[in-house]
Amino acid sequence: MVIVPFALAACLSAAAGEVDVGLELEYDGYLQCEPVMVFLKLHNDTAAPLVIAPDPGAGADTAAVTFEVKRYTRNRTVDIKPSGAAPVVKRVTVHPNGDQEILADISMFYGLATLGRYSVTARVEWFGRRYQSPVRSFEVVRGIDVAHAARTVPEYPDRLREYDLRYWTRRGAEYLFLTVSEEDGKINCGVFPLGRIVRMGKPVLRVDRDGNVVVVHQSGRNCLTRSAFTSTREGVRFVDQTYHLPDGGPYPFVRGAEGVPAGGTNGASAKPPAGG
């Protein structure tokens, strides 16, 4: 006869309830080497805390979260294995009848740089039971090329760094991106979303010998967006983003009810684009 401790028996009984696992993606398409963020949504419909730990062996009541990522080709499906032992989700506790939303960058753990169609599923394993999210699909694309520049890295004349402007459609609008790479694309130095683009004129991309990178593109009616970066041996860093009229003057944003400019800021400390 096996005697189960009361506390463990209570957890086992609670785990027999339901754990709802949801999964959402920011977009259905990502530029090559752009971070792929997922929103993992957990609902604990049991009477016991759902504890997700990096090391499930730390205790019998801990749960494990795993992701199944696949890439689809014309002839077969390729399972994408995680690149290391580090867990995608760190320690999280979801209380009884509670909810938790976790933001994770799966591209840090799974190789998603190859162009093509992918799918991702999240799984929670707890007391021998598996709870699974719906399957979500997305595409990794190159984007449509707009402009290109190449410069050696400051103080490193043997290192050539390439800068490309590409656009892609998201949620019914076109967005511009700056992608930076070295060694013919083998080394990714960042993918920076620059905002919506109105393709009435070709964007301007300038890179000088000191590593100053400037992109100017039309983002709205009579509105030009100027994005500035600095390129050093350590990488490419966002500096600021400002908005201007065609004559160079500051763009007059319509101010909202609380005095906040609608649609952006024209200050020197604009929110940096993601990806760098």
mmCIF file of C-alpha atoms in Angstrom:
data_model
loop_
_atom_site.group_PDB
_atom_site.id
_atom_site.type_symbol
_atom_site.label_atom_id
_atom_site.label_comp_id
_atom_site.label_asym_id
_atom_site.label_seq_id
_atom_site.Cartn_x
_atom_site.Cartn_y
_atom_site.Cartn_z
ATOM 1 C CA MET A 1 0.000 0.000 0.000
ATOM 2 C CA VAL A 2 1.392 3.414 -1.011
ATOM 3 C CA ILE A 3 0.666 6.278 1.360
ATOM 4 C CA VAL A 4 0.474 9.682 -0.376
ATOM 5 C CA PRO A 5 1.094 12.723 1.856
ATOM 6 C CA PHE A 6 -2.028 14.815 2.331
ATOM 7 C CA ALA A 7 -0.546 18.003 0.805
ATOM 8 C CA LEU A 8 0.641 16.150 -2.302
ATOM 9 C CA ALA A 9 -2.693 14.354 -2.600
ATOM 10 C CA ALA A 10 -4.466 17.704 -2.515
ATOM 11 C CA CYS A 11 -2.246 19.013 -5.291
ATOM 12 C CA LEU A 12 -2.789 15.889 -7.352
ATOM 13 C CA SER A 13 -6.525 16.289 -6.946
ATOM 14 C CA ALA A 14 -6.355 19.953 -7.863
ATOM 15 C CA ALA A 15 -4.229 19.245 -10.909
ATOM 16 C CA ALA A 16 -6.993 17.016 -12.181
ATOM 17 C CA GLY A 17 -8.846 20.226 -12.983
ATOM 18 C CA GLU A 18 -8.160 22.336 -16.024
ATOM 19 C CA VAL A 19 -5.336 24.591 -17.116
ATOM 20 C CA ASP A 20 -6.240 26.719 -20.113
ATOM 21 C CA VAL A 21 -3.282 27.571 -22.353
ATOM 22 C CA GLY A 22 -3.585 30.349 -24.908
ATOM 23 C CA LEU A 23 -0.995 31.593 -27.367
ATOM 24 C CA GLU A 24 -0.995 34.711 -29.529
ATOM 25 C CA LEU A 25 1.515 36.274 -31.909
ATOM 26 C CA GLU A 26 2.125 39.968 -32.471
ATOM 27 C CA TYR A 27 2.028 39.570 -36.265
ATOM 28 C CA ASP A 28 1.541 36.923 -38.913
ATOM 29 C CA GLY A 29 4.769 37.901 -40.677
ATOM 30 C CA TYR A 30 8.255 38.846 -39.442
ATOM 31 C CA LEU A 31 11.301 40.121 -41.241
ATOM 32 C CA GLN A 32 14.268 37.784 -41.295
ATOM 33 C CA CYS A 33 16.122 37.978 -37.925
ATOM 34 C CA GLU A 34 13.418 40.155 -36.363
ATOM 35 C CA PRO A 35 12.430 39.114 -32.800
ATOM 36 C CA VAL A 36 9.371 36.824 -32.781
ATOM 37 C CA MET A 37 7.381 37.645 -29.653
ATOM 38 C CA VAL A 38 4.616 35.394 -28.348
ATOM 39 C CA PHE A 39 2.029 36.009 -25.654
ATOM 40 C CA LEU A 40 1.498 32.907 -23.519
ATOM 41 C CA LYS A 41 -1.791 33.133 -21.606
ATOM 42 C CA LEU A 42 -2.444 30.784 -18.687
ATOM 43 C CA HIS A 43 -5.622 30.287 -16.657
ATOM 44 C CA ASN A 44 -5.415 28.069 -13.585
ATOM 45 C CA ASP A 45 -8.861 26.568 -13.049
ATOM 46 C CA THR A 46 -7.739 24.438 -10.088
ATOM 47 C CA ALA A 47 -7.490 24.808 -6.313
ATOM 48 C CA ALA A 48 -3.668 24.632 -6.235
ATOM 49 C CA PRO A 49 -0.990 27.124 -7.362
ATOM 50 C CA LEU A 50 0.435 26.371 -10.779
ATOM 51 C CA VAL A 51 4.183 26.836 -10.348
ATOM 52 C CA ILE A 52 6.295 26.909 -13.495
ATOM 53 C CA ALA A 53 9.958 26.462 -12.658
ATOM 54 C CA PRO A 54 13.086 26.373 -14.856
ATOM 55 C CA ASP A 55 13.943 23.000 -13.304
ATOM 56 C CA PRO A 56 10.791 20.858 -13.034
ATOM 57 C CA GLY A 57 12.738 18.323 -10.979
ATOM 58 C CA ALA A 58 12.963 20.828 -8.130
ATOM 59 C CA GLY A 59 9.627 19.606 -6.792
ATOM 60 C CA ALA A 60 6.771 17.291 -7.615
ATOM 61 C CA ASP A 61 4.324 20.182 -7.783
ATOM 62 C CA THR A 62 6.200 22.201 -10.428
ATOM 63 C CA ALA A 63 5.085 22.431 -14.039
ATOM 64 C CA ALA A 64 7.102 22.637 -17.243
ATOM 65 C CA VAL A 65 6.401 24.847 -20.268
ATOM 66 C CA THR A 66 7.689 23.783 -23.673
ATOM 67 C CA PHE A 67 7.163 25.022 -27.211
ATOM 68 C CA GLU A 68 6.861 22.979 -30.367
ATOM 69 C CA VAL A 69 8.116 24.919 -33.386
ATOM 70 C CA LYS A 70 7.924 23.624 -36.955
ATOM 71 C CA ARG A 71 8.997 24.972 -40.332
ATOM 72 C CA TYR A 72 7.102 23.908 -43.438
ATOM 73 C CA THR A 73 8.731 23.313 -46.781
ATOM 74 C CA ARG A 74 7.234 22.134 -50.021
ATOM 75 C CA ASN A 75 8.154 18.499 -49.395
ATOM 76 C CA ARG A 76 8.396 18.067 -45.632
ATOM 77 C CA THR A 77 7.979 19.509 -42.151
ATOM 78 C CA VAL A 78 11.083 20.321 -40.095
ATOM 79 C CA ASP A 79 10.998 20.260 -36.294
ATOM 80 C CA ILE A 80 12.965 23.204 -34.898
ATOM 81 C CA LYS A 81 14.761 22.194 -31.717
ATOM 82 C CA PRO A 82 15.731 24.715 -29.027
ATOM 83 C CA SER A 83 19.285 25.978 -29.352
ATOM 84 C CA GLY A 84 20.180 25.468 -25.679
ATOM 85 C CA ALA A 85 19.055 24.230 -22.308
ATOM 86 C CA ALA A 86 17.874 27.626 -21.035
ATOM 87 C CA PRO A 87 14.100 27.706 -20.452
ATOM 88 C CA VAL A 88 11.941 30.057 -22.525
ATOM 89 C CA VAL A 89 9.739 30.762 -19.489
ATOM 90 C CA LYS A 90 11.366 31.523 -16.139
ATOM 91 C CA ARG A 91 9.756 30.850 -12.759
ATOM 92 C CA VAL A 92 6.092 31.900 -12.736
ATOM 93 C CA THR A 93 3.248 31.194 -10.318
ATOM 94 C CA VAL A 94 -0.389 31.219 -11.411
ATOM 95 C CA HIS A 95 -2.649 31.260 -8.373
ATOM 96 C CA PRO A 96 -5.892 29.209 -8.159
ATOM 97 C CA ASN A 97 -8.573 30.662 -10.443
ATOM 98 C CA GLY A 98 -5.943 33.138 -11.589
ATOM 99 C CA ASP A 99 -4.587 34.316 -14.931
ATOM 100 C CA GLN A 100 -1.079 35.100 -16.099
ATOM 101 C CA GLU A 101 0.193 36.477 -19.390
ATOM 102 C CA ILE A 102 3.845 35.880 -20.264
ATOM 103 C CA LEU A 103 5.711 37.647 -23.053
ATOM 104 C CA ALA A 104 8.531 35.595 -24.572
ATOM 105 C CA ASP A 105 10.881 35.972 -27.527
ATOM 106 C CA ILE A 106 10.999 32.480 -29.022
ATOM 107 C CA SER A 107 13.544 33.554 -31.660
ATOM 108 C CA MET A 108 16.149 33.700 -28.870
ATOM 109 C CA PHE A 109 15.755 29.955 -28.340
ATOM 110 C CA TYR A 110 14.715 28.581 -31.750
ATOM 111 C CA GLY A 111 16.415 29.103 -35.093
ATOM 112 C CA LEU A 112 13.914 31.157 -37.098
ATOM 113 C CA ALA A 113 16.259 32.922 -39.523
ATOM 114 C CA THR A 114 15.409 30.715 -42.512
ATOM 115 C CA LEU A 115 12.740 32.186 -44.770
ATOM 116 C CA GLY A 116 9.490 30.256 -44.818
ATOM 117 C CA ARG A 117 6.312 29.282 -43.014
ATOM 118 C CA TYR A 118 6.361 28.268 -39.329
ATOM 119 C CA SER A 119 3.994 27.124 -36.611
ATOM 120 C CA VAL A 120 4.294 27.250 -32.827
ATOM 121 C CA THR A 121 2.410 25.490 -30.037
ATOM 122 C CA ALA A 122 2.830 25.909 -26.266
ATOM 123 C CA ARG A 123 2.463 23.014 -23.833
ATOM 124 C CA VAL A 124 2.197 22.880 -20.046
ATOM 125 C CA GLU A 125 2.934 19.554 -18.317
ATOM 126 C CA TRP A 126 1.761 19.228 -14.731
ATOM 127 C CA PHE A 127 1.363 16.053 -12.663
ATOM 128 C CA GLY A 128 1.585 13.897 -15.762
ATOM 129 C CA ARG A 129 -1.049 15.783 -17.698
ATOM 130 C CA ARG A 130 -0.432 17.892 -20.796
ATOM 131 C CA TYR A 131 -2.306 21.086 -21.596
ATOM 132 C CA GLN A 132 -1.798 22.520 -25.071
ATOM 133 C CA SER A 133 -2.458 25.834 -26.774
ATOM 134 C CA PRO A 134 -3.914 26.267 -30.250
ATOM 135 C CA VAL A 135 -1.414 26.146 -33.110
ATOM 136 C CA ARG A 136 -0.340 29.573 -34.360
ATOM 137 C CA SER A 137 1.292 30.127 -37.758
ATOM 138 C CA PHE A 138 3.570 32.871 -39.033
ATOM 139 C CA GLU A 139 5.905 33.580 -41.913
ATOM 140 C CA VAL A 140 9.519 34.767 -41.934
ATOM 141 C CA VAL A 141 10.093 37.030 -44.944
ATOM 142 C CA ARG A 142 12.933 39.013 -46.458
ATOM 143 C CA GLY A 143 10.834 42.102 -47.024
ATOM 144 C CA ILE A 144 10.845 44.283 -50.123
ATOM 145 C CA ASP A 145 14.126 46.098 -50.701
ATOM 146 C CA VAL A 146 14.072 49.885 -50.854
ATOM 147 C CA ALA A 147 17.629 51.115 -50.284
ATOM 148 C CA HIS A 148 21.096 49.764 -49.493
ATOM 149 C CA ALA A 149 24.333 51.167 -48.095
ATOM 150 C CA ALA A 150 27.629 49.640 -46.959
ATOM 151 C CA ARG A 151 30.356 51.093 -44.764
ATOM 152 C CA THR A 152 33.310 49.762 -42.837
ATOM 153 C CA VAL A 153 32.924 49.700 -39.068
ATOM 154 C CA PRO A 154 34.595 52.742 -37.452
ATOM 155 C CA GLU A 155 38.186 51.883 -36.458
ATOM 156 C CA TYR A 156 37.837 48.450 -38.116
ATOM 157 C CA PRO A 157 38.530 48.900 -41.848
ATOM 158 C CA ASP A 158 38.441 45.141 -42.461
ATOM 159 C CA ARG A 159 34.820 44.814 -41.228
ATOM 160 C CA LEU A 160 32.140 45.758 -43.759
ATOM 161 C CA ARG A 161 28.686 46.466 -42.337
ATOM 162 C CA GLU A 162 25.651 46.511 -44.624
ATOM 163 C CA TYR A 163 22.471 48.530 -44.105
ATOM 164 C CA ASP A 164 19.211 47.760 -45.896
ATOM 165 C CA LEU A 165 15.826 49.445 -45.893
ATOM 166 C CA ARG A 166 12.921 47.052 -46.493
ATOM 167 C CA TYR A 167 9.175 47.345 -46.118
ATOM 168 C CA TRP A 168 6.421 44.872 -45.366
ATOM 169 C CA THR A 169 2.661 44.972 -44.877
ATOM 170 C CA ARG A 170 1.189 44.552 -41.396
ATOM 171 C CA ARG A 171 -2.457 44.945 -40.431
ATOM 172 C CA GLY A 172 -3.312 46.585 -43.709
ATOM 173 C CA ALA A 173 -0.491 49.152 -43.665
ATOM 174 C CA GLU A 174 3.083 49.204 -44.940
ATOM 175 C CA TYR A 175 5.963 49.516 -42.454
ATOM 176 C CA LEU A 176 9.611 50.344 -43.028
ATOM 177 C CA PHE A 177 12.515 48.480 -41.399
ATOM 178 C CA LEU A 178 16.248 49.008 -41.147
ATOM 179 C CA THR A 179 18.210 45.746 -41.191
ATOM 180 C CA VAL A 180 21.929 45.655 -40.428
ATOM 181 C CA SER A 181 24.258 42.737 -41.091
ATOM 182 C CA GLU A 182 27.845 41.674 -41.722
ATOM 183 C CA GLU A 183 29.571 38.940 -43.738
ATOM 184 C CA ASP A 184 26.915 38.772 -46.470
ATOM 185 C CA GLY A 185 24.093 38.414 -43.975
ATOM 186 C CA LYS A 186 25.692 35.697 -41.835
ATOM 187 C CA ILE A 187 25.908 38.048 -38.833
ATOM 188 C CA ASN A 188 22.751 39.917 -37.827
ATOM 189 C CA CYS A 189 23.353 43.301 -36.180
ATOM 190 C CA GLY A 190 19.704 44.231 -35.684
ATOM 191 C CA VAL A 191 16.305 44.687 -37.293
ATOM 192 C CA PHE A 192 14.728 48.048 -36.426
ATOM 193 C CA PRO A 193 11.063 48.895 -37.206
ATOM 194 C CA LEU A 194 10.881 52.545 -38.272
ATOM 195 C CA GLY A 195 7.103 52.952 -38.445
ATOM 196 C CA ARG A 196 4.542 53.300 -41.195
ATOM 197 C CA ILE A 197 5.664 54.339 -44.637
ATOM 198 C CA VAL A 198 3.827 56.177 -47.400
ATOM 199 C CA ARG A 199 5.601 55.247 -50.612
ATOM 200 C CA MET A 200 5.254 58.589 -52.401
ATOM 201 C CA GLY A 201 8.992 59.164 -52.415
ATOM 202 C CA LYS A 202 12.012 56.929 -51.943
ATOM 203 C CA PRO A 203 13.389 56.889 -48.373
ATOM 204 C CA VAL A 204 16.850 58.321 -47.804
ATOM 205 C CA LEU A 205 19.539 56.201 -46.112
ATOM 206 C CA ARG A 206 22.827 57.853 -45.116
ATOM 207 C CA VAL A 207 25.797 56.273 -43.318
ATOM 208 C CA ASP A 208 28.945 58.327 -42.737
ATOM 209 C CA ARG A 209 32.480 57.223 -41.903
ATOM 210 C CA ASP A 210 31.966 58.006 -38.198
ATOM 211 C CA GLY A 211 29.129 55.502 -37.921
ATOM 212 C CA ASN A 212 26.226 57.948 -37.938
ATOM 213 C CA VAL A 213 23.189 56.358 -39.594
ATOM 214 C CA VAL A 214 20.189 58.475 -40.669
ATOM 215 C CA VAL A 215 16.982 57.325 -42.352
ATOM 216 C CA VAL A 216 14.358 59.764 -43.604
ATOM 217 C CA HIS A 217 11.047 58.443 -44.940
ATOM 218 C CA GLN A 218 7.529 59.736 -45.523
ATOM 219 C CA SER A 219 5.186 58.427 -42.854
ATOM 220 C CA GLY A 220 2.057 60.477 -43.488
ATOM 221 C CA ARG A 221 0.610 63.410 -45.308
ATOM 222 C CA ASN A 222 3.258 66.133 -45.204
ATOM 223 C CA CYS A 223 5.061 64.180 -42.479
ATOM 224 C CA LEU A 224 8.635 62.916 -42.705
ATOM 225 C CA THR A 225 10.131 60.622 -40.066
ATOM 226 C CA ARG A 226 13.825 60.982 -39.300
ATOM 227 C CA SER A 227 15.459 58.028 -37.495
ATOM 228 C CA ALA A 228 19.024 58.242 -36.195
ATOM 229 C CA PHE A 229 21.381 55.451 -35.113
ATOM 230 C CA THR A 230 25.037 55.109 -34.231
ATOM 231 C CA SER A 231 27.190 52.246 -35.502
ATOM 232 C CA THR A 232 30.217 51.161 -33.437
ATOM 233 C CA ARG A 233 32.309 48.029 -33.084
ATOM 234 C CA GLU A 234 29.867 46.808 -30.394
ATOM 235 C CA GLY A 235 26.864 47.062 -32.731
ATOM 236 C CA VAL A 236 24.159 49.468 -33.865
ATOM 237 C CA ARG A 237 22.294 51.599 -31.312
ATOM 238 C CA PHE A 238 19.145 53.683 -31.705
ATOM 239 C CA VAL A 239 19.625 57.411 -30.974
ATOM 240 C CA ASP A 240 16.318 59.168 -31.636
ATOM 241 C CA GLN A 241 13.337 59.548 -33.957
ATOM 242 C CA THR A 242 11.721 62.884 -34.862
ATOM 243 C CA TYR A 243 8.948 64.060 -37.184
ATOM 244 C CA HIS A 244 9.137 66.943 -39.643
ATOM 245 C CA LEU A 245 7.336 68.884 -42.339
ATOM 246 C CA PRO A 246 8.724 68.699 -45.882
ATOM 247 C CA ASP A 247 10.473 72.054 -45.315
ATOM 248 C CA GLY A 248 12.321 70.623 -42.300
ATOM 249 C CA GLY A 249 10.236 72.245 -39.594
ATOM 250 C CA PRO A 250 8.736 70.222 -36.706
ATOM 251 C CA TYR A 251 5.566 68.342 -37.554
ATOM 252 C CA PRO A 252 2.527 69.878 -35.736
ATOM 253 C CA PHE A 253 0.885 66.901 -34.020
ATOM 254 C CA VAL A 254 -2.786 67.162 -33.106
ATOM 255 C CA ARG A 255 -2.902 67.215 -29.330
ATOM 256 C CA GLY A 256 -5.257 64.866 -27.506
ATOM 257 C CA ALA A 257 -7.603 65.595 -24.634
ATOM 258 C CA GLU A 258 -4.808 65.143 -22.084
ATOM 259 C CA GLY A 259 -2.307 67.234 -24.020
ATOM 260 C CA VAL A 260 -0.376 64.259 -25.387
ATOM 261 C CA PRO A 261 0.560 64.474 -29.076
ATOM 262 C CA ALA A 262 -1.592 62.023 -31.055
ATOM 263 C CA GLY A 263 0.517 59.621 -33.069
ATOM 264 C CA GLY A 264 3.964 60.236 -31.684
ATOM 265 C CA THR A 265 6.433 62.653 -30.150
ATOM 266 C CA ASN A 266 8.758 65.195 -31.666
ATOM 267 C CA GLY A 267 11.140 65.250 -28.733
ATOM 268 C CA ALA A 268 14.744 64.119 -28.789
ATOM 269 C CA SER A 269 13.961 61.080 -26.642
ATOM 270 C CA ALA A 270 11.418 59.259 -28.763
ATOM 271 C CA LYS A 271 10.720 55.615 -27.971
ATOM 272 C CA PRO A 272 13.429 53.467 -29.614
ATOM 273 C CA PRO A 273 12.435 51.002 -32.313
ATOM 274 C CA ALA A 274 12.477 47.392 -31.147
ATOM 275 C CA GLY A 275 15.098 44.956 -32.277
ATOM 276 C CA GLY A 276 18.358 46.617 -31.461
#
